[in-house]
Coordinates of C-alpha atoms in Angstrom, one line a residue:
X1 CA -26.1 -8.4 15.5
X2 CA -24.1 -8.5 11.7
X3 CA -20.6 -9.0 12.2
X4 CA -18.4 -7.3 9.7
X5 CA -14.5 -8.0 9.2
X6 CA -12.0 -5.5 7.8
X7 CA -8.9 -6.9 5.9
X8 CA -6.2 -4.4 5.7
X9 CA -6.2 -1.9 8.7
X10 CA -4.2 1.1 6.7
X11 CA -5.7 4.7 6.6
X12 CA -9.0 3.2 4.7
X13 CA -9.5 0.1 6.9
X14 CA -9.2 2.6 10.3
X15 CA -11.9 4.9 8.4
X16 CA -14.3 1.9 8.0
X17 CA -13.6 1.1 11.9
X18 CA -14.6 4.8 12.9
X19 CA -17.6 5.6 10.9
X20 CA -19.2 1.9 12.0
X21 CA -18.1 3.3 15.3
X22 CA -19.3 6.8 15.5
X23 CA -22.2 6.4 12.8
X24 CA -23.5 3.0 14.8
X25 CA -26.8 4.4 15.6
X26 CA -28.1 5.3 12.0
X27 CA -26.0 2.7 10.7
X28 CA -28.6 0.1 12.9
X29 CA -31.2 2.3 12.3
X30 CA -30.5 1.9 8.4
X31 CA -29.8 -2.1 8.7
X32 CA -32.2 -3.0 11.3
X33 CA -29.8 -3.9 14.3
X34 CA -26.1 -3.5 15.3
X35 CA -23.0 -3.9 13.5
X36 CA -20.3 -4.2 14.4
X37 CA -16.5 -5.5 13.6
X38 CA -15.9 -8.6 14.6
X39 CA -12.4 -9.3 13.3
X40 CA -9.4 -7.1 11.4
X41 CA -6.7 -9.0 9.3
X42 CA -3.2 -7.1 9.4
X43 CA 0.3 -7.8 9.6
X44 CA 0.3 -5.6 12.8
X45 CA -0.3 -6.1 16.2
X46 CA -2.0 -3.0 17.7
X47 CA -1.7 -3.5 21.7
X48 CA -3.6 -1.1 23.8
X49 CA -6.2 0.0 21.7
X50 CA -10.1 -0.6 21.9
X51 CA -10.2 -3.2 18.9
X52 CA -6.5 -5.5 19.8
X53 CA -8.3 -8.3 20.3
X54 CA -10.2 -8.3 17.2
X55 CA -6.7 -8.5 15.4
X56 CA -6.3 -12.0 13.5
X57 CA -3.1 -12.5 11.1
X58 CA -5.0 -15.8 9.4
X59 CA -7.7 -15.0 6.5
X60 CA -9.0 -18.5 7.2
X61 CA -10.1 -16.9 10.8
X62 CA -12.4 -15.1 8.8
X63 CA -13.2 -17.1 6.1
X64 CA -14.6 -19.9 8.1
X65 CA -16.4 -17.8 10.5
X66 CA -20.1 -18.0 9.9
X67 CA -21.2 -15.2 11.9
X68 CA -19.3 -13.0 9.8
X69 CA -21.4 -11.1 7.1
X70 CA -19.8 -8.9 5.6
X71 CA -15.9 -8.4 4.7
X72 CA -14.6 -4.5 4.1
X73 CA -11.4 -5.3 1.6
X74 CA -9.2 -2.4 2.2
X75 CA -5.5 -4.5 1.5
X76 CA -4.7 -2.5 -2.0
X77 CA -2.5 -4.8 -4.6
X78 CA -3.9 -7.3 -7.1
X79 CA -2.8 -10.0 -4.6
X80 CA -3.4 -11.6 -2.4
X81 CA -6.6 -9.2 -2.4
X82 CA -8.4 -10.7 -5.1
X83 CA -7.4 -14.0 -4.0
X84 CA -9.0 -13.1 -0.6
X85 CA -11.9 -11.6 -1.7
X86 CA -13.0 -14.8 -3.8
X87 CA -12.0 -17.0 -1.2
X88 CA -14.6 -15.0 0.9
X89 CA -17.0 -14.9 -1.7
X90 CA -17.1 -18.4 -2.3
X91 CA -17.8 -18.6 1.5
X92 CA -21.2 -17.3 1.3
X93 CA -19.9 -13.6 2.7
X94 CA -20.5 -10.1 0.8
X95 CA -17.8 -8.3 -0.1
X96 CA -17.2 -4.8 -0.2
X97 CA -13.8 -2.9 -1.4
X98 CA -12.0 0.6 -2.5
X99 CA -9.6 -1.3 -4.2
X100 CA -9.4 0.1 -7.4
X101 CA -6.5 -2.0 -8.7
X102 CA -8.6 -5.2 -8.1
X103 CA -11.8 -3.9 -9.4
X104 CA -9.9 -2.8 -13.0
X105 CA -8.1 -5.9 -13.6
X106 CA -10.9 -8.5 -11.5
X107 CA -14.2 -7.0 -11.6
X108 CA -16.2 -9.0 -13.7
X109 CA -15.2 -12.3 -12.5
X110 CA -15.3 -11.3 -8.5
X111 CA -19.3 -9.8 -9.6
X112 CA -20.2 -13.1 -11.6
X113 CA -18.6 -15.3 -8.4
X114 CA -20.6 -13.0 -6.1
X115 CA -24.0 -14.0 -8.2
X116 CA -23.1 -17.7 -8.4
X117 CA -22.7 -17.6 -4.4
X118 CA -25.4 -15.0 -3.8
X119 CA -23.9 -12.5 -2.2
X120 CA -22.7 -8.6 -2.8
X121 CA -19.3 -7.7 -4.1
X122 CA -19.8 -3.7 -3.8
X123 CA -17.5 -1.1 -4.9
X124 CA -18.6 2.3 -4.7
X125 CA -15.1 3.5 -2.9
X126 CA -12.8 2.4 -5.7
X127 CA -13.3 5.5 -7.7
X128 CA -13.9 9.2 -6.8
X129 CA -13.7 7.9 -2.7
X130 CA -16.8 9.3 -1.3
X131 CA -18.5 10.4 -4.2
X132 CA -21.4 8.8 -5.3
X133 CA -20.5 7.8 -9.0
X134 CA -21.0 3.7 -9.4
X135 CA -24.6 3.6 -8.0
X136 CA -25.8 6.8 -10.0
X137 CA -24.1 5.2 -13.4
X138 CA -26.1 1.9 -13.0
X139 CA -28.5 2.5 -11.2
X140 CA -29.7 6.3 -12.1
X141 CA -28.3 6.0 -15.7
X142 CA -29.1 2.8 -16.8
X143 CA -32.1 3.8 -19.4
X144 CA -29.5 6.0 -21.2
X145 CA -26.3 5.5 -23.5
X146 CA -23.6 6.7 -22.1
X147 CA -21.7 8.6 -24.6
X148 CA -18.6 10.3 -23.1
X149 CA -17.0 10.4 -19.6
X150 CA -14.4 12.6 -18.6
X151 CA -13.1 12.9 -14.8
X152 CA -10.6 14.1 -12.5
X153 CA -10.0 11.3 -10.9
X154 CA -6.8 12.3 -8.8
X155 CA -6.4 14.6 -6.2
X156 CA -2.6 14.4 -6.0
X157 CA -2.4 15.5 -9.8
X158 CA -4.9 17.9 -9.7
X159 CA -3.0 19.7 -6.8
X160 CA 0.0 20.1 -8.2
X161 CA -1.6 21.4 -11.4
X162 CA -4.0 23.6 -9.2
X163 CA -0.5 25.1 -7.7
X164 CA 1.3 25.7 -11.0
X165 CA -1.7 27.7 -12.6
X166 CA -2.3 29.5 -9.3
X167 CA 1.0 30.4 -8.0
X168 CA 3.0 29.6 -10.6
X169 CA 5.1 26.6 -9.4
X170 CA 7.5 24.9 -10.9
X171 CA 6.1 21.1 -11.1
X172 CA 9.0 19.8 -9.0
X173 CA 8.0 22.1 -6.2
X174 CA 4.4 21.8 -6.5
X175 CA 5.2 17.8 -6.3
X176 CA 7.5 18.1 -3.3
X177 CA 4.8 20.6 -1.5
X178 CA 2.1 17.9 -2.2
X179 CA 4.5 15.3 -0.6
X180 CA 5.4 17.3 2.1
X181 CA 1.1 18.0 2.6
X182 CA 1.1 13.8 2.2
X183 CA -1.5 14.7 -0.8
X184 CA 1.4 12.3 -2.2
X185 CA 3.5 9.0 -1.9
X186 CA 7.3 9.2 -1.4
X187 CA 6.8 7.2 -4.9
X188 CA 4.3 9.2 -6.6
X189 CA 4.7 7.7 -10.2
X190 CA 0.9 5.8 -10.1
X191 CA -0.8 9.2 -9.7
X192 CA 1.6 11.9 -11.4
X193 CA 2.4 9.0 -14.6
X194 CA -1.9 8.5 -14.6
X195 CA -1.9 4.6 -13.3
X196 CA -4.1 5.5 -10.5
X197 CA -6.5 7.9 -13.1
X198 CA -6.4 4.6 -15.7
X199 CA -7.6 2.1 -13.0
X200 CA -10.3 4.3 -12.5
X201 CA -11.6 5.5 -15.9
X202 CA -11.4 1.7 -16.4
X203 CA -13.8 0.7 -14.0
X204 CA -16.2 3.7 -15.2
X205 CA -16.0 2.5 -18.6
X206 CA -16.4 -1.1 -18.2
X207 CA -19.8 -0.2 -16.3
X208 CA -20.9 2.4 -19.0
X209 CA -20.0 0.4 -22.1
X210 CA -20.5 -3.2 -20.7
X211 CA -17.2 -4.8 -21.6
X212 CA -14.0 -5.3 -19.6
X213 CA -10.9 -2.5 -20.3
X214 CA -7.9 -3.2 -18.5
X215 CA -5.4 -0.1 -18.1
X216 CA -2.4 -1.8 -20.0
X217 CA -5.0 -1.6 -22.6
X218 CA -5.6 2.3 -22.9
X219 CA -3.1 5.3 -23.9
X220 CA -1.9 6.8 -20.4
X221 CA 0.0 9.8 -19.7
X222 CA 1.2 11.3 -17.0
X223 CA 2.1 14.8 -15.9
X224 CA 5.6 15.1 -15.5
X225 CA 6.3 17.2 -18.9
X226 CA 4.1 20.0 -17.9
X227 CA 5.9 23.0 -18.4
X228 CA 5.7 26.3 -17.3
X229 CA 5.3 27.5 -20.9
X230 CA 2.3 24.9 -21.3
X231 CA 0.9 26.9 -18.5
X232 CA 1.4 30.3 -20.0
X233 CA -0.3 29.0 -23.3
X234 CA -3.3 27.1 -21.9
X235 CA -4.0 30.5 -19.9
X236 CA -4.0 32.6 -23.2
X237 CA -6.3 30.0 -24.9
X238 CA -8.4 31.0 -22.4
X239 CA -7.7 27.2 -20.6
X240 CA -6.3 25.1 -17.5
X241 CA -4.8 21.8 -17.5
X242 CA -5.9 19.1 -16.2
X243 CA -5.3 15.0 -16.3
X244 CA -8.5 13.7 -17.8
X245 CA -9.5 10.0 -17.6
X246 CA -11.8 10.1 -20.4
X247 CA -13.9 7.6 -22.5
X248 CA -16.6 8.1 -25.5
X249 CA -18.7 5.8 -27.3
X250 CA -17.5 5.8 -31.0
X251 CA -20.0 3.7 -33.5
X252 CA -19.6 0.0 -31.9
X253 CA -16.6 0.7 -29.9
X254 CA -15.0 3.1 -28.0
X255 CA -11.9 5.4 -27.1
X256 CA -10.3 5.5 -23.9
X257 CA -7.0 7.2 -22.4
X258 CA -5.4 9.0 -19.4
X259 CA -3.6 12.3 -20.1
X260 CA -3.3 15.9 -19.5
X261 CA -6.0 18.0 -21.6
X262 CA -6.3 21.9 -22.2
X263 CA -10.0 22.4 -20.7
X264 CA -11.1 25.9 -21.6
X265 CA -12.9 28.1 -18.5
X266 CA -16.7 26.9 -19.9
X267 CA -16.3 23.5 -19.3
X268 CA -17.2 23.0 -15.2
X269 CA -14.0 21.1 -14.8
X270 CA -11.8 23.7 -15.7
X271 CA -12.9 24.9 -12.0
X272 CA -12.4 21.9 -10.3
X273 CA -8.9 22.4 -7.9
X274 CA -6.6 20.9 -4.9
X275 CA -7.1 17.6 -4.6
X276 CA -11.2 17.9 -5.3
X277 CA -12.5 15.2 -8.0
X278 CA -14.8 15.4 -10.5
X279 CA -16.5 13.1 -13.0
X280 CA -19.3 14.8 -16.1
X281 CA -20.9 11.8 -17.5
X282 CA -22.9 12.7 -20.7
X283 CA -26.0 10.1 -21.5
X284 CA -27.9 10.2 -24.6
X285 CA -31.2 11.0 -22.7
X286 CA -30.4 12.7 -19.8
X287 CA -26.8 15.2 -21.3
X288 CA -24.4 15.8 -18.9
X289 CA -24.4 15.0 -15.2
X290 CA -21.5 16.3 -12.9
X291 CA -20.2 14.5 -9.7
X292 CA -18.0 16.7 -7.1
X293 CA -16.2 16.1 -4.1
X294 CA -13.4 14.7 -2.4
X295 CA -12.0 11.9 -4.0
X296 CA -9.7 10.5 -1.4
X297 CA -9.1 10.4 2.3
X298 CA -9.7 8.4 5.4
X299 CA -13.0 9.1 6.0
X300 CA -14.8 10.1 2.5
X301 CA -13.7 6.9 1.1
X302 CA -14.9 5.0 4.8
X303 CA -18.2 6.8 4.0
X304 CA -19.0 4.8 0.9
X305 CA -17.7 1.4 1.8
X306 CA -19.7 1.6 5.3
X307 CA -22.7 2.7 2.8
X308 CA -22.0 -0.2 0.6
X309 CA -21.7 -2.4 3.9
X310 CA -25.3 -1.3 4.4
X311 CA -26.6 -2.2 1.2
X312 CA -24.9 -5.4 1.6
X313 CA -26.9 -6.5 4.6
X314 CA -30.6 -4.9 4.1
X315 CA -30.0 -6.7 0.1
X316 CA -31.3 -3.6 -1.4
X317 CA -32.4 -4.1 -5.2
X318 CA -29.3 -1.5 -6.6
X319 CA -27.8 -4.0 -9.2
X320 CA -23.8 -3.2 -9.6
X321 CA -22.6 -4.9 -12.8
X322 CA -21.2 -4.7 -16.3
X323 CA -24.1 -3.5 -18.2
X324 CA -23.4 -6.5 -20.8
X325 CA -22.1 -9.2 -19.2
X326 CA -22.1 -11.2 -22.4
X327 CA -19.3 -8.9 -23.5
X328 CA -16.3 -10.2 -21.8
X329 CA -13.6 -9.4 -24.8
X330 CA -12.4 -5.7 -26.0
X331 CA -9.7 -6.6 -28.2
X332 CA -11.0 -4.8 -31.0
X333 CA -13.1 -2.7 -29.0
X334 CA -11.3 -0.2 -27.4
X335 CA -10.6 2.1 -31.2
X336 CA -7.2 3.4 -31.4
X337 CA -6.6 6.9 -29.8
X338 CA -4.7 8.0 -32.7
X339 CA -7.9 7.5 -35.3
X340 CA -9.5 10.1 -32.9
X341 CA -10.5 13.7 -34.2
X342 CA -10.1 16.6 -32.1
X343 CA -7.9 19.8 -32.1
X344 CA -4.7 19.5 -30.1
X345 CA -2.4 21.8 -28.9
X346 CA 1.2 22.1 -30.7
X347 CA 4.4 23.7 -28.9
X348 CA 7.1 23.6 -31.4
X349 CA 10.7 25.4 -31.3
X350 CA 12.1 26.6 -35.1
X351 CA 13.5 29.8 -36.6
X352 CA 11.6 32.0 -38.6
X353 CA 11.6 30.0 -42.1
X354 CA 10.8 26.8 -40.1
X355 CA 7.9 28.8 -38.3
X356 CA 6.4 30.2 -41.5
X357 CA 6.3 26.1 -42.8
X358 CA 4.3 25.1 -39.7
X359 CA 1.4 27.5 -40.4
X360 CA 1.4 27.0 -43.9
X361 CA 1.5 22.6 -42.4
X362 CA -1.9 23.8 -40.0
X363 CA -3.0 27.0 -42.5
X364 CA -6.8 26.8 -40.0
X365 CA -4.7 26.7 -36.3
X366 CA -5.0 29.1 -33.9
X367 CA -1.5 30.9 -33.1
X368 CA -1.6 30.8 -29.5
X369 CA 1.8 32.5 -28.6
X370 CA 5.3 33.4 -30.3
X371 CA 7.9 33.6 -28.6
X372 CA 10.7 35.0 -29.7
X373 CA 14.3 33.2 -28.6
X374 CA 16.9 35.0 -30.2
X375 CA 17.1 36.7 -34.2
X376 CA 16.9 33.2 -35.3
X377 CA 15.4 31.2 -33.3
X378 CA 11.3 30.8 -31.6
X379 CA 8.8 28.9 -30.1
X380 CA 5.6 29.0 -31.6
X381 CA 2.4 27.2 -30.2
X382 CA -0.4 26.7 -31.9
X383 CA -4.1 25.0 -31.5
X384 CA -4.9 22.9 -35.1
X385 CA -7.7 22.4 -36.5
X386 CA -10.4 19.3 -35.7
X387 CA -7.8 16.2 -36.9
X388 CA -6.8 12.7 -36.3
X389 CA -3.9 12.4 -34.5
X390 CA -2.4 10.0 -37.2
X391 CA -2.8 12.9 -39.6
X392 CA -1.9 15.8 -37.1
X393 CA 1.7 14.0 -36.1
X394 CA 2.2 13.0 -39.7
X395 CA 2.5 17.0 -40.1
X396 CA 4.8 17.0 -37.7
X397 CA 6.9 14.3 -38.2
X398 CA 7.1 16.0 -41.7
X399 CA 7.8 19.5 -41.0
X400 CA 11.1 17.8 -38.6
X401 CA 12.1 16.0 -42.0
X402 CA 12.2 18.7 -44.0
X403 CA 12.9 21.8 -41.5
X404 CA 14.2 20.7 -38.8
X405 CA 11.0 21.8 -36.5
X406 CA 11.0 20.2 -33.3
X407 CA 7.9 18.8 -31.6
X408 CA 8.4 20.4 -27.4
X409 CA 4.8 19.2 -26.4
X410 CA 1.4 18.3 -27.7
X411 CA -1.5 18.6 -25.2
X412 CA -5.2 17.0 -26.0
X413 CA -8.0 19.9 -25.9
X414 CA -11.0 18.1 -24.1
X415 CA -13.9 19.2 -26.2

């Protein structure tokens, strides 16, 4: 019998409960012999249910009991969640979380204490939630350098953008309708301002690249200036919008950011809709690799911490680590997302003498639309040319000196 505990007993927590539960055959079968949970930490009592007597409100209830295996971390916060988990560690217990907060900001340290003590601190849940991403990096990957990463990496986000190309909603309403579905918080500002996205492209990155990013360290962006006009212009570039946690390897360092990105029809995540994730991981060997599914929900993410449970206890040789643990400073390593070349998209409002200084400013852009305000007065967007964005918003800043042009949005095209 392996006895497994569950702190946290939330939407993910009651997952891990009812897979263990209704997978417990082939779970045994995978393992070697039942599992089952033993004790759940929450604030809550839950009387008259199958598992009210495996409710404990003391950590130390698990901590210090030795026929306990394996913990399932499914709290969310930094604390006291990291403070739990390396209490638990240091107990001689694996670990296993979808915690993506902890993972971004703690990682390295809860994976060295996890070697030090010999156990397993797993995490395949904290990004994409039941798709297998972590394993295939290290494990499937590991022979190649990982040169770019780009993902969807929230459903809430991708949903509302899904219903403003689709059916042309406004972003308020496509927000409220994804609130109302509860694809979204009451408080939606970590997925819709990118948090949620940067905690994740974090993690992915710190595997890839060996080195520890923390989100406060990366450009993040949100979606809430999406306009209905960005929409109109993406779809006569021939694009779709989409928020992008993306990272690329460039010369000994590397850049990293969250934000929204024209992504024309080619590219396989311009197809990617609702709250669906996806991740295309390019290596230097093996090109690009693409990762689907859902990346959230009660059961998808209990799927891959009850698989990671598994691993846990049969000690399976996957090795889930930064790739150069050596590396434990990026100052200096994450490049400045400014420095980096690409074309960007350019929405600008001017009137006509103002408009003719722009294209003369970006004389190689692509005119994507003009439209025409009044006798005096237009919008003009535009796609530039291949530029840093230093040089590009130098332009800009320039052409508002001069000619009173003003700057309505800039968009990143993922190339």
């Amino acid at each position: 019998m392996i006895n497994v505990a569950i702190l946290g007993f939330g939407v993910v927590g009651g997952g891990v409960y009812d897979v263990i539960e209704m997978n417990s055959n082939r779970l045994a079968s995978r393992v070697g012999e039942e599992v089952r949970v033993k004790k759940i930490l929450d604030l809550r009592e839950f009387p008259g249910t199958p598992f009210e007597n495996l409710i404990t409100h003391d950590i130390n209830d698990i901590i210090n009991d030795d026929e306990i295996t394996v913990v399932a971390e499914c709290m969310g916060g930094s604390h006291p969640a990291f403070d739990y988990s390396l209490s638990i560690i240091k107990s001689g217990k694996h670990v296993v979380t979808s915690n993506k907060e902890v993972v971004s900001k703690f990682g390295s340290e809860l994976i060295a204490a996890a070697a030090e003590h010999g156990v397993r601190y797993l995490f395949e849940a904290s990004v994409g939630g039941g798709i297998p991403l972590i394993h295939p990096l290290c494990e499937c990957m590991s022979v190649n350098l990982i040169l770019k990463i780009a993902g969807i990496l929230n459903g809430t986000t991708n949903y509302i953008l899904t219903r403003m190309f689709g059916d042309g909603a406004s972003f308020d309403s496509a927000l409220s309708e994804a609130q109302q579905k509860g694809y979204a918080e009451r408080n939606p500002s970590a997925d819709i301002d990118g948090l949620d996205t940067a905690r994740k492209i974090c993690i992915l990155s710190d595997l890839a690249y060996g080195i520890t990013v923390l989100p406060e360290q990366i450009t993040t962006e949100g979606i809430r200036t999406i306009s209905s006009k960005d929409v109109a212009d993406a779809e006569a570039y021939g694009a779709t919008i989409k928020l992008i946690g993306y990272s690329e390897k460039a010369g000994e360092g590397i850049y990293c950011i969250v934000c929204p990105f024209f992504v024309q029809t080619d590219n396989v995540l311009s197809g990617v809709n609702d709250v669906f994730n996806a991740v295309k991981i390019t290596g230097n060997a093996v090109g690009d690799v693409v990762f689907y599914g859902k990346g959230a929900g009660k059961l998808p993410t209990a799927s891959a911490m009850v698989s990671d449970i598994a691993e846990a206890i049969i000690g399976s040789s996957c090795s889930v680590s930064w790739i150069e643990p050596d590396k434990t400073e990026s100052d200096g390593y994450i490049k400045p997302i400014s420095s980096r070349v690409a074309p960007m998209y350019l929405r600008f409002s001017s009137d006509k003498a103002g408009q003719e200084q722009i294209l003369k400013a970006f004389a190689s852009c692509e005119v994507v639309s003009r439209d025409e305000i009044s006798s005096k007065e237009r919008t003009i967007s535009i796609v530039c040319a291949p530029a840093s964005e230093d040089e590009i918003m130098k332009k800009v800043a320039e052409l508002d000196r001069l000619y009173s042009v003003k700057l309505e949005s800039k968009i990143r095209i993922l190339a």
